[in-house]
mmCIF file of C-alpha atoms and ligand atoms in Angstrom:
data_model
loop_
_atom_site.group_PDB
_atom_site.id
_atom_site.type_symbol
_atom_site.label_atom_id
_atom_site.label_comp_id
_atom_site.label_asym_id
_atom_site.label_seq_id
_atom_site.Cartn_x
_atom_site.Cartn_y
_atom_site.Cartn_z
ATOM 1 C CA MET U 112 75.012 83.728 98.996
ATOM 2 C CA CYS U 113 73.172 86.770 99.537
ATOM 3 C CA ASP U 114 69.393 86.728 99.451
ATOM 4 C CA THR U 115 68.845 90.232 98.603
ATOM 5 C CA CYS U 116 71.276 90.689 95.739
ATOM 6 C CA GLY U 117 71.747 87.008 95.109
ATOM 7 C CA CYS U 118 75.564 87.466 94.836
ATOM 8 C CA GLY U 119 77.032 84.111 94.481
ATOM 9 C CA ASP U 120 80.652 84.747 94.822
ATOM 10 C CA THR U 121 81.435 84.784 98.529
ATOM 11 C CA ASN U 122 84.962 85.094 98.083
ATOM 12 C CA GLU U 123 84.657 88.643 96.719
ATOM 13 C CA HIS U 124 81.953 89.559 99.142
ATOM 14 C CA SER U 125 83.819 91.731 101.765
ATOM 15 C CA HIS U 126 82.251 93.224 104.628
ATOM 16 C CA GLY U 127 84.164 95.156 107.397
ATOM 17 C CA HIS U 128 83.060 92.649 109.903
ATOM 18 C CA ASP U 129 82.878 88.877 110.917
ATOM 19 C CA HIS U 130 80.328 87.316 108.502
ATOM 20 C CA ASP U 131 79.145 84.117 109.965
ATOM 21 C CA HIS U 132 75.597 83.953 108.772
ATOM 22 C CA LEU U 133 74.100 83.262 112.039
ATOM 23 C CA HIS U 134 71.934 86.412 111.738
ATOM 24 C CA ASP U 135 69.349 87.008 109.283
ATOM 25 C CA HIS U 136 71.232 88.107 106.250
ATOM 26 C CA ASP U 137 69.288 90.765 104.387
ATOM 27 C CA HIS U 138 72.268 93.256 104.003
ATOM 28 C CA SER U 139 70.476 95.723 106.175
ATOM 29 C CA HIS U 140 72.559 95.231 109.196
ATOM 30 C CA GLU U 141 74.783 98.061 110.649
ATOM 31 C CA GLY U 142 72.677 100.666 109.207
ATOM 32 C CA GLN U 143 73.442 99.402 105.586
ATOM 33 C CA VAL U 144 70.643 98.999 103.076
ATOM 34 C CA THR U 145 70.808 97.109 99.866
ATOM 35 C CA ILE U 146 68.834 98.808 97.030
ATOM 36 C CA PRO U 147 67.734 96.752 94.018
ATOM 37 C CA VAL U 148 68.675 98.506 90.861
ATOM 38 C CA GLY U 149 68.270 96.340 87.988
ATOM 39 C CA ARG U 150 69.332 98.660 85.239
ATOM 40 C CA ASP U 151 71.093 97.843 82.125
ATOM 41 C CA ILE U 152 74.316 99.070 81.967
ATOM 42 C CA LEU U 153 73.963 100.144 78.491
ATOM 43 C CA ASP U 154 70.449 101.599 78.783
ATOM 44 C CA MET U 155 71.446 105.093 77.831
ATOM 45 C CA ASN U 156 72.802 103.717 74.570
ATOM 46 C CA ASN U 157 69.859 101.363 74.190
ATOM 47 C CA ARG U 158 67.287 103.956 74.638
ATOM 48 C CA LEU U 159 68.955 106.431 72.281
ATOM 49 C CA ALA U 160 69.262 103.582 69.770
ATOM 50 C CA GLU U 161 65.430 103.023 69.916
ATOM 51 C CA ARG U 162 64.862 106.749 69.592
ATOM 52 C CA THR U 163 67.062 106.665 66.257
ATOM 53 C CA ARG U 164 65.228 103.480 65.074
ATOM 54 C CA GLY U 165 61.871 105.190 65.657
ATOM 55 C CA TYR U 166 62.949 108.061 63.512
ATOM 56 C CA PHE U 167 64.146 105.659 60.796
ATOM 57 C CA GLU U 168 60.823 103.829 60.882
ATOM 58 C CA ALA U 169 58.815 107.014 60.759
ATOM 59 C CA ARG U 170 60.669 108.175 57.506
ATOM 60 C CA ASN U 171 60.940 104.486 56.214
ATOM 61 C CA ILE U 172 64.682 104.732 56.173
ATOM 62 C CA TYR U 173 66.442 101.300 56.162
ATOM 63 C CA ALA U 174 69.621 101.416 58.288
ATOM 64 C CA ILE U 175 72.453 98.863 58.239
ATOM 65 C CA ASN U 176 75.281 98.482 60.431
ATOM 66 C CA ILE U 177 78.302 96.958 58.684
ATOM 67 C CA MET U 178 81.049 95.611 60.878
ATOM 68 C CA SER U 179 84.287 93.835 60.379
ATOM 69 C CA SER U 180 87.994 93.615 61.304
ATOM 70 C CA PRO U 181 90.083 96.405 60.067
ATOM 71 C CA GLY U 182 90.773 96.042 56.206
ATOM 72 C CA SER U 183 88.236 93.378 55.333
ATOM 73 C CA GLY U 184 87.173 95.537 52.688
ATOM 74 C CA LYS U 185 83.942 97.330 53.949
ATOM 75 C CA THR U 186 84.700 100.809 52.241
ATOM 76 C CA THR U 187 85.537 99.111 49.037
ATOM 77 C CA PHE U 188 82.289 97.104 49.157
ATOM 78 C CA LEU U 189 80.304 100.092 50.027
ATOM 79 C CA GLU U 190 82.037 102.187 46.902
ATOM 80 C CA ARG U 191 81.080 99.526 44.587
ATOM 81 C CA THR U 192 77.510 99.137 45.820
ATOM 82 C CA LEU U 193 77.108 102.977 45.645
ATOM 83 C CA MET U 194 78.598 103.282 41.990
ATOM 84 C CA GLU U 195 76.272 100.415 40.887
ATOM 85 C CA LEU U 196 73.097 101.078 42.608
ATOM 86 C CA LYS U 197 72.786 104.801 43.119
ATOM 87 C CA GLY U 198 70.581 105.204 40.322
ATOM 88 C CA ASP U 199 68.118 102.681 41.771
ATOM 89 C CA LYS U 200 68.071 103.867 45.364
ATOM 90 C CA ASN U 201 68.821 106.903 47.498
ATOM 91 C CA PHE U 202 71.739 106.075 49.686
ATOM 92 C CA PHE U 203 73.279 107.907 52.759
ATOM 93 C CA VAL U 204 76.536 106.770 54.489
ATOM 94 C CA ILE U 205 78.002 107.184 58.045
ATOM 95 C CA GLU U 206 81.652 106.461 58.290
ATOM 96 C CA GLY U 207 83.144 105.429 61.524
ATOM 97 C CA ASP U 208 86.752 105.574 62.083
ATOM 98 C CA GLN U 209 88.976 106.501 64.921
ATOM 99 C CA GLN U 210 90.813 108.983 63.143
ATOM 100 C CA THR U 211 90.910 110.543 59.418
ATOM 101 C CA ARG U 212 88.320 111.381 56.845
ATOM 102 C CA ARG U 213 89.865 109.013 54.524
ATOM 103 C CA ASP U 214 86.737 106.592 54.159
ATOM 104 C CA ALA U 215 84.355 109.309 53.915
ATOM 105 C CA ASP U 216 86.388 111.176 51.256
ATOM 106 C CA ARG U 217 86.312 107.775 49.197
ATOM 107 C CA ILE U 218 82.537 107.611 49.641
ATOM 108 C CA SER U 219 82.114 111.284 48.857
ATOM 109 C CA ALA U 220 83.932 110.607 45.323
ATOM 110 C CA THR U 221 80.874 108.406 44.448
ATOM 111 C CA GLY U 222 78.566 111.384 44.961
ATOM 112 C CA VAL U 223 76.734 109.896 47.818
ATOM 113 C CA PRO U 224 76.196 112.008 50.958
ATOM 114 C CA VAL U 225 78.347 110.934 53.838
ATOM 115 C CA VAL U 226 79.187 112.026 57.247
ATOM 116 C CA GLN U 227 82.431 111.007 58.963
ATOM 117 C CA VAL U 228 82.274 110.282 62.681
ATOM 118 C CA ASN U 229 85.606 109.999 64.318
ATOM 119 C CA THR U 230 85.488 108.032 67.358
ATOM 120 C CA GLY U 231 88.857 109.164 68.756
ATOM 121 C CA SER U 232 89.802 106.520 71.654
ATOM 122 C CA ALA U 233 86.566 104.563 71.159
ATOM 123 C CA CYS U 234 86.750 101.466 69.106
ATOM 124 C CA HIS U 235 83.153 101.425 68.084
ATOM 125 C CA LEU U 236 80.351 103.743 67.004
ATOM 126 C CA ASP U 237 77.663 104.217 69.813
ATOM 127 C CA ALA U 238 73.994 105.257 69.594
ATOM 128 C CA GLY U 239 74.889 108.959 70.511
ATOM 129 C CA MET U 240 77.449 109.338 67.706
ATOM 130 C CA VAL U 241 74.998 107.985 65.156
ATOM 131 C CA ASN U 242 71.945 110.059 66.260
ATOM 132 C CA ARG U 243 74.053 113.151 65.916
ATOM 133 C CA ALA U 244 75.381 112.011 62.501
ATOM 134 C CA VAL U 245 71.806 111.143 61.341
ATOM 135 C CA LYS U 246 70.777 114.859 62.354
ATOM 136 C CA ASP U 247 73.694 116.288 60.306
ATOM 137 C CA LEU U 248 73.094 113.890 57.344
ATOM 138 C CA ASN U 249 69.164 114.325 57.322
ATOM 139 C CA PRO U 250 68.557 111.204 55.141
ATOM 140 C CA GLU U 251 65.653 111.333 52.863
ATOM 141 C CA ASN U 252 62.418 109.409 53.329
ATOM 142 C CA GLY U 253 62.589 105.876 51.925
ATOM 143 C CA SER U 254 66.419 106.059 51.693
ATOM 144 C CA VAL U 255 68.943 103.326 52.615
ATOM 145 C CA LEU U 256 71.575 104.398 55.301
ATOM 146 C CA LEU U 257 74.732 102.628 55.324
ATOM 147 C CA ILE U 258 76.751 102.713 58.463
ATOM 148 C CA GLU U 259 80.321 101.543 58.169
ATOM 149 C CA ASN U 260 81.457 100.709 61.865
ATOM 150 C CA VAL U 261 84.999 101.052 63.097
ATOM 151 C CA GLY U 262 87.100 98.186 62.013
ATOM 152 C CA ASN U 263 86.993 95.860 65.137
ATOM 153 C CA LEU U 264 85.548 92.466 65.670
ATOM 154 C CA ILE U 265 84.668 92.675 69.278
ATOM 155 C CA CYS U 266 83.409 96.046 70.578
ATOM 156 C CA PRO U 267 80.944 97.165 67.911
ATOM 157 C CA ALA U 268 78.784 94.029 68.581
ATOM 158 C CA MET U 269 77.654 95.409 71.833
ATOM 159 C CA PHE U 270 76.326 98.801 70.839
ATOM 160 C CA ASP U 271 72.914 99.045 69.215
ATOM 161 C CA LEU U 272 72.796 101.958 66.911
ATOM 162 C CA GLY U 273 69.150 101.798 65.935
ATOM 163 C CA GLU U 274 69.992 99.877 62.754
ATOM 164 C CA MET U 275 67.381 97.397 61.014
ATOM 165 C CA SER U 276 70.070 95.017 60.063
ATOM 166 C CA ARG U 277 73.615 93.993 61.022
ATOM 167 C CA ILE U 278 76.211 92.709 58.505
ATOM 168 C CA VAL U 279 79.429 91.227 59.477
ATOM 169 C CA MET U 280 82.077 91.046 56.783
ATOM 170 C CA MET U 281 85.027 88.596 56.902
ATOM 171 C CA SER U 282 87.644 88.402 54.181
ATOM 172 C CA VAL U 283 89.186 85.040 53.062
ATOM 173 C CA THR U 284 92.636 86.268 54.234
ATOM 174 C CA GLU U 285 91.516 86.262 57.716
ATOM 175 C CA GLY U 286 90.926 82.615 58.280
ATOM 176 C CA GLU U 287 88.055 80.127 58.485
ATOM 177 C CA ASP U 288 87.863 80.464 62.405
ATOM 178 C CA LYS U 289 86.860 84.080 62.891
ATOM 179 C CA PRO U 290 83.156 83.222 63.988
ATOM 180 C CA LEU U 291 84.474 80.886 66.605
ATOM 181 C CA LYS U 292 86.935 83.412 67.936
ATOM 182 C CA TYR U 293 84.416 86.466 67.913
ATOM 183 C CA PRO U 294 81.103 84.770 68.373
ATOM 184 C CA GLY U 295 79.548 87.937 69.738
ATOM 185 C CA MET U 296 79.613 89.728 66.435
ATOM 186 C CA PHE U 297 78.419 86.678 64.483
ATOM 187 C CA ARG U 298 75.787 85.922 66.802
ATOM 188 C CA THR U 299 74.183 89.441 66.698
ATOM 189 C CA SER U 300 74.417 89.733 62.917
ATOM 190 C CA ASN U 301 71.874 88.653 60.344
ATOM 191 C CA LEU U 302 74.054 88.618 57.115
ATOM 192 C CA CYS U 303 77.722 87.614 56.645
ATOM 193 C CA ILE U 304 79.592 88.778 53.678
ATOM 194 C CA ILE U 305 82.591 86.769 52.808
ATOM 195 C CA ASN U 306 84.802 89.245 50.732
ATOM 196 C CA LYS U 307 87.885 88.888 48.708
ATOM 197 C CA THR U 308 86.878 85.660 47.165
ATOM 198 C CA ASP U 309 89.222 86.662 44.324
ATOM 199 C CA LEU U 310 92.217 85.694 46.525
ATOM 200 C CA LEU U 311 90.662 82.217 47.420
ATOM 201 C CA PRO U 312 93.170 80.389 45.136
ATOM 202 C CA TYR U 313 96.196 81.832 47.114
ATOM 203 C CA VAL U 314 94.873 81.144 50.608
ATOM 204 C CA ASP U 315 94.082 78.266 52.759
ATOM 205 C CA TYR U 316 90.403 79.205 53.364
ATOM 206 C CA LYS U 317 87.461 76.943 52.482
ATOM 207 C CA VAL U 318 84.237 78.896 52.220
ATOM 208 C CA GLU U 319 82.253 75.978 53.328
ATOM 209 C CA ASN U 320 84.398 75.707 56.609
ATOM 210 C CA ALA U 321 83.871 79.251 57.404
ATOM 211 C CA VAL U 322 80.058 78.947 56.902
ATOM 212 C CA GLU U 323 80.110 75.828 59.027
ATOM 213 C CA ASN U 324 81.894 77.812 61.788
ATOM 214 C CA GLY U 325 79.309 80.727 61.338
ATOM 215 C CA LEU U 326 76.372 78.494 61.634
ATOM 216 C CA LYS U 327 77.694 76.848 64.861
ATOM 217 C CA VAL U 328 77.632 80.288 66.255
ATOM 218 C CA ASN U 329 74.241 81.585 64.757
ATOM 219 C CA GLY U 330 72.178 78.917 62.948
ATOM 220 C CA ARG U 331 70.235 81.745 61.235
ATOM 221 C CA LEU U 332 73.084 83.482 59.740
ATOM 222 C CA LYS U 333 72.791 84.096 55.955
ATOM 223 C CA PHE U 334 76.239 84.173 53.831
ATOM 224 C CA LEU U 335 77.056 85.825 50.495
ATOM 225 C CA GLU U 336 80.338 85.450 48.813
ATOM 226 C CA VAL U 337 81.648 88.475 46.987
ATOM 227 C CA SER U 338 84.722 90.240 45.769
ATOM 228 C CA ALA U 339 84.394 93.989 46.080
ATOM 229 C CA LEU U 340 87.395 94.362 43.895
ATOM 230 C CA THR U 341 86.299 92.574 40.931
ATOM 231 C CA GLY U 342 82.488 92.641 41.567
ATOM 232 C CA ALA U 343 81.991 88.952 41.540
ATOM 233 C CA GLY U 344 78.979 87.908 43.617
ATOM 234 C CA MET U 345 77.608 91.357 44.079
ATOM 235 C CA GLU U 346 74.504 90.661 42.033
ATOM 236 C CA GLU U 347 73.122 88.614 45.143
ATOM 237 C CA TRP U 348 73.960 91.344 47.646
ATOM 238 C CA TYR U 349 72.006 93.769 45.470
ATOM 239 C CA LYS U 350 69.100 91.391 45.554
ATOM 240 C CA TRP U 351 69.371 90.966 49.306
ATOM 241 C CA LEU U 352 69.482 94.649 49.610
ATOM 242 C CA LEU U 353 66.578 95.473 47.249
ATOM 243 C CA ALA U 354 64.400 92.757 48.784
ATOM 244 C CA ASN U 355 65.112 94.038 52.403
ATOM 245 C CA THR U 356 64.810 97.719 51.689
ATOM 246 C CA GLY U 357 61.518 97.567 49.723
ATOM 247 C CA MET J 194 88.340 98.557 75.066
ATOM 248 C CA HIS J 195 84.540 98.900 75.344
ATOM 249 C CA GLU J 196 84.961 97.912 79.086
ATOM 250 C CA LEU J 197 85.950 101.533 79.702
ATOM 251 C CA THR J 198 82.533 102.625 78.496
ATOM 252 C CA VAL J 199 80.882 99.925 80.393
ATOM 253 C CA ALA J 200 82.890 100.808 83.649
ATOM 254 C CA GLU J 201 81.808 104.643 82.999
ATOM 255 C CA ASN J 202 78.202 103.663 82.784
ATOM 256 C CA ILE J 203 78.270 101.420 85.847
ATOM 257 C CA ILE J 204 79.720 104.372 87.766
ATOM 258 C CA ASN J 205 77.100 106.791 86.450
ATOM 259 C CA ILE J 206 74.299 104.433 87.126
ATOM 260 C CA VAL J 207 75.531 103.738 90.710
ATOM 261 C CA ALA J 208 75.921 107.489 91.218
ATOM 262 C CA THR J 209 72.363 108.201 90.189
ATOM 263 C CA GLU J 210 70.737 105.295 92.244
ATOM 264 C CA ALA J 211 72.786 106.355 95.219
ATOM 265 C CA GLY J 212 72.017 109.986 94.888
ATOM 266 C CA LYS J 213 68.168 109.063 94.736
ATOM 267 C CA ALA J 214 68.627 107.236 97.969
ATOM 268 C CA GLY J 215 70.412 110.370 99.593
ATOM 269 C CA SER J 216 73.831 108.877 99.498
ATOM 270 C CA ASP J 217 77.196 109.785 97.749
ATOM 271 C CA MET J 218 79.004 106.608 98.790
ATOM 272 C CA VAL J 219 78.300 102.997 98.272
ATOM 273 C CA SER J 220 79.736 100.025 100.106
ATOM 274 C CA GLU J 221 78.960 97.342 97.685
ATOM 275 C CA VAL J 222 77.885 97.119 94.145
ATOM 276 C CA CYS J 223 76.515 94.019 92.732
ATOM 277 C CA LEU J 224 76.482 93.368 88.978
ATOM 278 C CA GLU J 225 75.055 90.839 86.691
ATOM 279 C CA ILE J 226 77.156 90.225 83.563
ATOM 280 C CA GLY J 227 76.358 87.128 81.504
ATOM 281 C CA LEU J 228 78.808 84.931 79.752
ATOM 282 C CA LEU J 229 77.519 86.047 76.340
ATOM 283 C CA ALA J 230 77.479 89.907 77.233
ATOM 284 C CA GLY J 231 80.761 90.476 75.558
ATOM 285 C CA ILE J 232 82.693 91.467 78.623
ATOM 286 C CA GLU J 233 86.041 90.499 79.389
ATOM 287 C CA TYR J 234 85.828 90.427 83.220
ATOM 288 C CA GLU J 235 89.372 91.069 83.751
ATOM 289 C CA ALA J 236 89.326 94.075 81.670
ATOM 290 C CA LEU J 237 86.248 95.373 83.448
ATOM 291 C CA ASP J 238 87.872 94.743 86.813
ATOM 292 C CA PHE J 239 90.825 96.918 85.664
ATOM 293 C CA ALA J 240 88.606 99.800 84.187
ATOM 294 C CA LEU J 241 86.639 99.913 87.419
ATOM 295 C CA GLU J 242 89.969 100.153 89.407
ATOM 296 C CA VAL J 243 91.201 102.830 87.158
ATOM 297 C CA LEU J 244 87.961 104.909 87.193
ATOM 298 C CA ALA J 245 86.310 104.430 90.658
ATOM 299 C CA PRO J 246 88.613 106.419 92.778
ATOM 300 C CA GLY J 247 87.297 109.846 93.734
ATOM 301 C CA THR J 248 83.791 108.545 92.601
ATOM 302 C CA VAL J 249 80.762 107.134 94.505
ATOM 303 C CA MET J 250 82.394 103.682 94.092
ATOM 304 C CA ASP J 251 85.756 104.756 95.671
ATOM 305 C CA SER J 252 85.623 102.077 98.548
ATOM 306 C CA ALA J 253 82.792 99.846 97.172
ATOM 307 C CA ALA J 254 83.277 95.999 97.122
ATOM 308 C CA ILE J 255 82.310 94.744 93.701
ATOM 309 C CA THR J 256 80.596 91.453 93.142
ATOM 310 C CA ILE J 257 79.856 90.154 89.744
ATOM 311 C CA GLU J 258 77.355 87.396 89.134
ATOM 312 C CA LYS J 259 78.157 85.583 85.891
ATOM 313 C CA PRO J 260 74.977 83.710 84.533
ATOM 314 C CA GLY J 261 75.800 81.078 81.993
ATOM 315 C CA ALA J 262 74.337 80.931 78.637
ATOM 316 C CA ALA J 263 70.992 79.151 77.731
ATOM 317 C CA ALA J 264 68.610 79.292 74.706
ATOM 318 C CA LYS J 265 65.134 78.318 74.155
ATOM 319 C CA CYS J 266 64.187 76.649 70.799
ATOM 320 C CA ASN J 267 61.240 78.480 69.187
ATOM 321 C CA ASN J 268 60.339 75.224 67.258
ATOM 322 C CA CYS J 269 60.110 72.555 69.834
ATOM 323 C CA GLY J 270 60.170 74.826 73.124
ATOM 324 C CA CYS J 271 62.975 72.985 74.843
ATOM 325 C CA GLU J 272 65.518 75.039 76.715
ATOM 326 C CA PHE J 273 69.199 74.266 76.963
ATOM 327 C CA SER J 274 72.378 75.579 78.117
ATOM 328 C CA PHE J 275 75.439 76.170 75.938
ATOM 329 C CA GLU J 276 78.964 77.521 76.070
ATOM 330 C CA THR J 277 79.532 79.999 73.402
ATOM 331 C CA PHE J 278 78.053 78.314 70.489
ATOM 332 C CA MET J 279 74.166 77.599 69.687
ATOM 333 C CA GLY J 280 73.890 76.925 66.145
ATOM 334 C CA SER J 281 71.020 74.632 66.498
ATOM 335 C CA CYS J 282 68.617 72.928 68.896
ATOM 336 C CA PRO J 283 70.145 69.719 70.450
ATOM 337 C CA ASP J 284 66.583 67.990 70.390
ATOM 338 C CA CYS J 285 65.020 69.026 66.905
ATOM 339 C CA GLY J 286 67.871 70.651 65.082
ATOM 340 C CA SER J 287 65.979 73.869 64.454
ATOM 341 C CA ALA J 288 68.127 77.066 63.913
ATOM 342 C CA ASP J 289 65.369 79.316 65.395
ATOM 343 C CA LEU J 290 66.539 79.901 68.860
ATOM 344 C CA ALA J 291 66.127 82.671 71.297
ATOM 345 C CA ILE J 292 68.966 83.317 73.850
ATOM 346 C CA VAL J 293 67.173 83.308 77.448
ATOM 347 C CA ARG J 294 70.200 83.562 79.709
ATOM 348 C CA GLY J 295 73.782 84.865 79.511
ATOM 349 C CA ASN J 296 73.105 88.401 77.787
ATOM 350 C CA GLU J 297 72.687 90.194 81.161
ATOM 351 C CA LEU J 298 74.581 93.317 81.579
ATOM 352 C CA ARG J 299 73.027 94.903 84.505
ATOM 353 C CA VAL J 300 73.568 96.712 87.682
ATOM 354 C CA LYS J 301 71.742 94.533 90.015
ATOM 355 C CA SER J 302 71.990 96.289 93.338
ATOM 356 C CA ILE J 303 73.936 98.651 95.558
ATOM 357 C CA THR J 304 74.468 98.771 99.333
ATOM 358 C CA ILE J 305 74.654 102.274 100.841
HETATM 359 N N1 GTP G 438 91.870 91.327 46.622
HETATM 360 C C1 GTP G 438 90.927 91.985 47.108
HETATM 361 N N2 GTP G 438 91.105 93.088 47.912
HETATM 362 C C2 GTP G 438 90.163 93.958 48.367
HETATM 363 C C3 GTP G 438 88.751 93.397 48.144
HETATM 364 N N3 GTP G 438 88.027 94.406 48.826
HETATM 365 C C4 GTP G 438 88.959 95.336 49.498
HETATM 366 N N4 GTP G 438 90.143 94.902 49.299
HETATM 367 C C5 GTP G 438 91.522 95.789 49.545
HETATM 368 O O1 GTP G 438 91.550 95.526 51.151
HETATM 369 C C6 GTP G 438 92.312 96.690 51.557
HETATM 370 C C7 GTP G 438 91.396 97.297 52.548
HETATM 371 O O2 GTP G 438 90.142 97.631 52.037
HETATM 372 P P1 GTP G 438 88.957 98.730 52.707
HETATM 373 O O3 GTP G 438 87.848 98.776 51.850
HETATM 374 O O4 GTP G 438 89.722 100.082 53.040
HETATM 375 O O5 GTP G 438 88.649 97.967 54.138
HETATM 376 P P2 GTP G 438 87.780 98.491 55.252
HETATM 377 O O6 GTP G 438 87.147 97.259 55.958
HETATM 378 O O7 GTP G 438 87.009 99.593 54.888
HETATM 379 O O8 GTP G 438 88.954 98.889 56.285
HETATM 380 P P3 GTP G 438 88.930 99.842 57.539
HETATM 381 O O9 GTP G 438 87.738 100.867 57.355
HETATM 382 O O10 GTP G 438 90.240 100.374 57.818
HETATM 383 O O11 GTP G 438 88.405 98.865 58.780
HETATM 384 C C8 GTP G 438 92.431 97.719 50.292
HETATM 385 O O12 GTP G 438 93.680 97.657 49.935
HETATM 386 C C9 GTP G 438 91.459 97.185 49.331
HETATM 387 O O13 GTP G 438 91.841 97.477 48.028
HETATM 388 C C10 GTP G 438 88.621 92.331 47.498
HETATM 389 O O14 GTP G 438 87.493 91.919 47.260
HETATM 390 N N5 GTP G 438 89.741 91.642 46.854
HETATM 391 MG MG1 MG G 439 86.847 101.596 55.858
HETATM 392 ZN ZN1 ZN G 440 64.048 72.389 69.189
#
């Protein structure tokens, strides 16, 4: 155990000399010096996200980061939301996908302004991509910005985009144990949308078990059950949205 | 594979900090990556192995500290450690919890 850096794992602690700890161990032997750094590895991302958040706050824009596995129904859910609510609220959308403009084209068909971000090899949106997309999109004061992240239950959870809320979606065809398998995503979200409830009769999925698993990971998580296809349950989501976005 | 992004950021931070100290080569890098940070340690090792050659970290020994997870209850004030799940306080049952350890994702120190 090294005092200066506190490194605990002596096995991986390789120096080019015998290391018997008889001398004062402060890492400054043999002309070497240990410099404390203490910098967050994602601090570039986090700082940029904070700047974007400040921009949103100044313009009273409510930004929501929507995450799920590929195909849980994020775009379908957004399409319905926009069609049914665009008369009541100003919406703007950022679509994140590794490739193609397909989701942006679907959103565009609703008449709502959208920017597609292609992340290429990256499996998540990051603060830089969103910051640039926001400049392109130039959302109006007082609007709601919906950000559809790349379909992936792991990586997006690590990247703050400057959002005010995080929504994780799971569909009933994915299994009740998603929260236990991907705790990071569920721990950092404040709302969980359970989608494709129209398929409940055909799958071995009990909503109460999924909710119980979600609460094990994050006791403050809220749940809403919807079918983006049939529209069932969407009213509750609209209430949540209008209540949170003022 | 966000570990690639993370590895890139580590190398950039190390290069900047070593540069400030007037060095372009480090012999040791100590990282602090908590169990809740969302990092697959093996994937990160692999990413660093791929990216380090030719950089400031070319010949660096890498040590990773791995703090376990702990939370504090905002209701009764107790602190407790947990593995992956922290749904509610073991003492009072409240769900109003704050993570106090395990989210670390830091370059802790470098040796030049
Ligand atoms: N039965 C049923 N199908 C749905 C529902 N919502 C979405 N789908 C279908 O699920 C498939 C994927 O839907 P998308 O909306 O493209 O999913 P996504 O999460 O945006 O997918 P990615 O952007 O690729 O991650 C499509 O075939 C949708 O029609 C639902 O509530 N019920
Ligand atoms: Mg989509
Ligand atoms: Zn408590």
